[in-house]
Tab-separated table of C-alpha atoms and ligand atoms in Angstrom:
chain	number	residue	atom	x	y	z
A	1	MET	CA	-25.854	-19.903	7.171
A	2	ASN	CA	-22.257	-20.996	6.404
A	3	ILE	CA	-20.049	-22.069	9.303
A	4	ILE	CA	-16.411	-23.113	9.669
A	5	ILE	CA	-15.472	-25.513	12.459
A	6	PHE	CA	-11.779	-25.009	12.954
A	7	GLY	CA	-9.236	-26.755	15.161
A	8	PRO	CA	-6.428	-29.300	15.420
A	9	PRO	CA	-6.930	-32.961	14.499
A	10	GLY	CA	-8.980	-34.631	17.216
A	11	ALA	CA	-10.617	-31.390	18.369
A	12	GLY	CA	-14.093	-32.790	17.676
A	13	LYS	CA	-14.779	-30.832	14.479
A	14	GLY	CA	-16.626	-33.691	12.787
A	15	THR	CA	-18.821	-34.379	15.808
A	16	GLN	CA	-19.874	-30.746	16.147
A	17	ALA	CA	-20.349	-30.414	12.395
A	18	LYS	CA	-22.793	-33.348	12.547
A	19	ASN	CA	-24.668	-31.710	15.452
A	20	LEU	CA	-25.021	-28.537	13.412
A	21	VAL	CA	-26.150	-30.447	10.339
A	22	ASN	CA	-28.972	-31.885	12.449
A	23	LYS	CA	-29.892	-28.534	13.952
A	24	LEU	CA	-29.788	-26.426	10.806
A	25	ALA	CA	-30.473	-29.013	8.084
A	26	ASN	CA	-27.200	-27.911	6.517
A	27	PHE	CA	-24.537	-29.982	4.735
A	28	GLN	CA	-21.295	-31.145	6.301
A	29	VAL	CA	-18.293	-30.403	4.120
A	30	SER	CA	-15.595	-32.735	5.407
A	31	THR	CA	-12.648	-32.723	3.031
A	32	GLY	CA	-11.201	-35.634	5.044
A	33	ASP	CA	-14.319	-37.744	4.321
A	34	MET	CA	-14.270	-36.705	0.661
A	35	LEU	CA	-10.631	-37.691	0.323
A	36	ARG	CA	-11.125	-41.009	2.136
A	37	ASP	CA	-13.977	-41.668	-0.294
A	38	GLU	CA	-11.660	-41.129	-3.258
A	39	ILE	CA	-9.256	-43.688	-1.760
A	40	ARG	CA	-12.043	-46.170	-1.064
A	41	LYS	CA	-13.252	-45.898	-4.665
A	42	ASP	CA	-9.661	-46.171	-5.899
A	43	THR	CA	-10.050	-43.145	-8.210
A	44	GLU	CA	-7.180	-41.297	-9.901
A	45	ILE	CA	-7.285	-38.756	-7.061
A	46	GLY	CA	-7.379	-41.579	-4.518
A	47	LYS	CA	-4.201	-43.099	-5.975
A	48	LYS	CA	-2.429	-39.736	-5.815
A	49	ILE	CA	-3.298	-38.930	-2.217
A	50	ILE	CA	-3.132	-42.239	-0.375
A	51	ASN	CA	0.521	-41.924	0.646
A	52	ASN	CA	0.191	-38.370	1.932
A	53	MET	CA	-2.895	-39.212	3.929
A	54	ASN	CA	-1.438	-42.319	5.534
A	55	ASP	CA	1.655	-40.295	6.376
A	56	GLY	CA	-0.258	-37.560	8.207
A	57	LYS	CA	0.662	-35.010	5.523
A	58	PHE	CA	-1.715	-32.652	3.771
A	59	VAL	CA	-3.111	-33.360	0.348
A	60	ASP	CA	-2.149	-30.740	-2.278
A	61	ASP	CA	-4.215	-27.570	-2.190
A	62	GLU	CA	-4.999	-27.958	-5.876
A	63	ILE	CA	-6.744	-31.315	-5.339
A	64	VAL	CA	-8.685	-30.236	-2.257
A	65	ASN	CA	-9.700	-26.897	-3.756
A	66	LYS	CA	-11.083	-28.665	-6.808
A	67	LEU	CA	-13.190	-31.034	-4.724
A	68	LEU	CA	-14.592	-28.052	-2.887
A	69	GLU	CA	-15.597	-26.144	-5.981
A	70	ARG	CA	-18.361	-28.623	-6.850
A	71	ILE	CA	-19.956	-28.151	-3.454
A	72	ILE	CA	-19.809	-24.374	-3.263
A	73	PHE	CA	-21.541	-23.990	-6.607
A	74	ASP	CA	-24.202	-26.596	-5.856
A	75	PRO	CA	-27.438	-24.531	-5.609
A	76	GLU	CA	-28.974	-27.044	-3.196
A	77	LYS	CA	-26.173	-26.403	-0.716
A	78	LYS	CA	-25.951	-22.628	-1.064
A	79	ASN	CA	-25.707	-20.930	2.356
A	80	LYS	CA	-26.031	-24.317	4.049
A	81	LEU	CA	-22.392	-25.289	4.443
A	82	ILE	CA	-20.664	-26.551	7.577
A	83	PHE	CA	-16.938	-26.762	6.856
A	84	ASP	CA	-15.079	-29.402	8.829
A	85	GLY	CA	-11.365	-29.676	8.109
A	86	TYR	CA	-11.285	-26.984	5.443
A	87	PRO	CA	-9.517	-24.601	5.095
A	88	ARG	CA	-6.228	-25.875	6.484
A	89	THR	CA	-3.791	-23.616	4.608
A	90	ILE	CA	-3.727	-19.903	3.829
A	91	ASN	CA	-4.080	-20.770	0.145
A	92	GLN	CA	-7.272	-22.724	0.930
A	93	ALA	CA	-8.635	-19.896	3.096
A	94	LYS	CA	-8.161	-17.444	0.219
A	95	ASN	CA	-9.649	-19.941	-2.234
A	96	LEU	CA	-12.701	-20.362	-0.014
A	97	GLU	CA	-13.222	-16.604	0.215
A	98	ASN	CA	-12.889	-16.308	-3.519
A	99	LEU	CA	-15.367	-19.135	-4.290
A	100	LEU	CA	-17.872	-17.871	-1.735
A	101	SER	CA	-17.732	-14.355	-3.067
A	102	LYS	CA	-18.149	-15.624	-6.654
A	103	SER	CA	-21.269	-17.519	-5.564
A	104	ASN	CA	-22.639	-14.637	-3.477
A	105	GLN	CA	-22.008	-16.294	-0.133
A	106	LYS	CA	-19.991	-15.597	2.980
A	107	ILE	CA	-18.859	-17.243	6.187
A	108	ASP	CA	-21.240	-16.376	9.020
A	109	TYR	CA	-19.468	-18.031	11.953
A	110	ILE	CA	-16.030	-19.459	12.630
A	111	PHE	CA	-15.830	-21.718	15.690
A	112	PHE	CA	-12.337	-22.573	16.859
A	113	LEU	CA	-12.233	-25.669	19.090
A	114	ASN	CA	-9.094	-25.210	21.138
A	115	VAL	CA	-7.583	-28.447	22.514
A	116	ASN	CA	-4.065	-29.110	23.798
A	117	LYS	CA	-1.661	-31.691	22.392
A	118	ASN	CA	-1.990	-34.236	25.225
A	119	SER	CA	-5.783	-34.358	25.024
A	120	ILE	CA	-5.571	-34.741	21.246
A	121	ILE	CA	-3.240	-37.707	21.492
A	122	LYS	CA	-5.516	-39.419	24.031
A	123	ARG	CA	-8.641	-38.769	21.944
A	124	LEU	CA	-7.176	-39.969	18.670
A	125	GLU	CA	-5.821	-43.122	20.295
A	126	LYS	CA	-9.367	-43.858	21.441
A	127	ARG	CA	-10.771	-43.051	17.996
A	128	LYS	CA	-8.286	-45.441	16.406
A	129	ILE	CA	-9.854	-48.304	18.332
A	130	LEU	CA	-13.393	-47.207	17.419
A	131	GLU	CA	-12.997	-46.125	13.796
A	132	LYS	CA	-9.794	-47.950	12.772
A	133	ARG	CA	-8.526	-44.973	10.770
A	134	SER	CA	-5.104	-45.700	9.329
A	135	ASP	CA	-3.862	-42.173	10.145
A	136	ASP	CA	-4.692	-42.473	13.854
A	137	GLU	CA	-1.495	-44.459	14.583
A	138	ALA	CA	0.538	-42.832	17.396
A	139	GLU	CA	3.374	-41.760	15.114
A	140	THR	CA	1.009	-40.349	12.480
A	141	ILE	CA	-1.016	-38.480	15.116
A	142	LEU	CA	2.133	-36.588	16.110
A	143	LYS	CA	2.922	-35.830	12.474
A	144	ARG	CA	-0.609	-34.539	11.897
A	145	TYR	CA	-0.314	-32.332	14.964
A	146	ASP	CA	3.016	-30.918	13.742
A	147	THR	CA	1.529	-30.290	10.292
A	148	TYR	CA	-1.318	-28.433	11.971
A	149	MET	CA	1.094	-26.281	14.006
A	150	ASP	CA	3.293	-25.506	10.984
A	151	ILE	CA	0.731	-24.939	8.274
A	152	THR	CA	-2.714	-24.430	9.801
A	153	LYS	CA	-1.777	-22.177	12.727
A	154	PRO	CA	-1.306	-19.161	10.388
A	155	VAL	CA	-4.892	-19.687	9.183
A	156	LEU	CA	-6.000	-19.502	12.813
A	157	GLU	CA	-4.132	-16.229	13.268
A	158	TYR	CA	-5.785	-14.901	10.119
A	159	TYR	CA	-9.298	-15.908	11.263
A	160	SER	CA	-8.867	-14.841	14.890
A	161	LYS	CA	-8.907	-11.199	13.787
A	162	LYS	CA	-12.333	-11.547	12.219
A	163	LYS	CA	-15.513	-10.386	13.974
A	164	ASN	CA	-17.330	-13.688	13.485
A	165	PHE	CA	-14.524	-15.736	15.132
A	166	HIS	CA	-15.416	-17.578	18.359
A	167	GLU	CA	-12.956	-19.587	20.425
A	168	ILE	CA	-14.399	-22.476	22.421
A	169	ASP	CA	-12.656	-24.721	24.942
A	170	GLY	CA	-12.580	-27.960	22.953
A	171	SER	CA	-11.485	-30.032	25.950
A	172	MET	CA	-15.001	-29.802	27.404
A	173	GLU	CA	-17.519	-32.636	27.018
A	174	ILE	CA	-19.098	-32.871	23.544
A	175	ILE	CA	-22.496	-31.764	24.857
A	176	ASN	CA	-21.030	-28.685	26.576
A	177	ILE	CA	-19.141	-27.654	23.447
A	178	TYR	CA	-22.343	-27.943	21.474
A	179	GLN	CA	-24.239	-25.879	24.074
A	180	LYS	CA	-21.644	-23.099	23.693
A	181	ILE	CA	-22.032	-23.180	19.915
A	182	GLU	CA	-25.821	-23.024	20.225
A	183	GLU	CA	-25.622	-20.082	22.669
A	184	ILE	CA	-23.531	-18.142	20.184
A	185	LEU	CA	-25.833	-18.988	17.263
A	186	ASP	CA	-28.997	-18.135	19.177
B	201	AMP	P1	-9.585	-35.159	8.674
B	201	AMP	O1	-10.583	-36.241	8.437
B	201	AMP	O2	-10.164	-33.786	8.536
B	201	AMP	O3	-8.857	-35.340	9.991
B	201	AMP	O4	-8.487	-35.289	7.537
B	201	AMP	C1	-7.712	-36.472	7.381
B	201	AMP	C2	-6.567	-36.230	6.416
B	201	AMP	O5	-7.095	-35.843	5.146
B	201	AMP	C3	-5.596	-35.115	6.781
B	201	AMP	O6	-4.601	-35.531	7.688
B	201	AMP	C4	-5.031	-34.773	5.409
B	201	AMP	O7	-4.123	-35.763	4.987
B	201	AMP	C5	-6.253	-34.884	4.514
B	201	AMP	N1	-7.011	-33.604	4.451
B	201	AMP	C6	-8.279	-33.386	4.919
B	201	AMP	N2	-8.656	-32.116	4.692
B	201	AMP	C7	-7.614	-31.512	4.071
B	201	AMP	C8	-7.383	-30.206	3.612
B	201	AMP	N3	-8.310	-29.245	3.743
B	201	AMP	N4	-6.184	-29.943	3.032
B	201	AMP	C9	-5.244	-30.895	2.877
B	201	AMP	N5	-5.379	-32.157	3.319
B	201	AMP	C10	-6.563	-32.478	3.899
């Protein structure tokens, strides 16, 4: 089963992706984690993306799409993908469809965690203290939210017309969000 967890920054995508990984023995595909890893290892990609990431801007589609390709064509991960933070642009959504179709896969469920701006700001401020992420600074949080509204919202409109799209109130407690997801899957 392949699943997309969709939503604004701070919606709880990563947390729910991890819950699903435990339930289904699937693999979490967090492009954010993959990109942070490139920075940590100081790779060529890491050097290219560090400024964008710290600024709350998106990394170029070309770079993210390339990272994704390896995973989609990994036979061990086939039909076991939980996407967290990808796709974020229409170009990425089309790329994902294209790669999945080439590898004989599809998206089975899209879960949209809907959370309003004020809750997001509060959550990410808390996360900053816990995880010390450099892009959880107040100013960067607002930039990331604006980027989401400008660039990712059209992806939401595109997905919301699909049959396998499910909107969930992302302001609920983590456990209640997960229960909703499980109800839909079962
Ligand atoms: P995340 O961990 O998903 O919140 O992502 C953190 C940051 O990584 C984002 O603010 C972007 O700078 C970058 N990023 C993660 N996923 C993508 C993506 N699919 N497309 C472009 N940039 C991304």
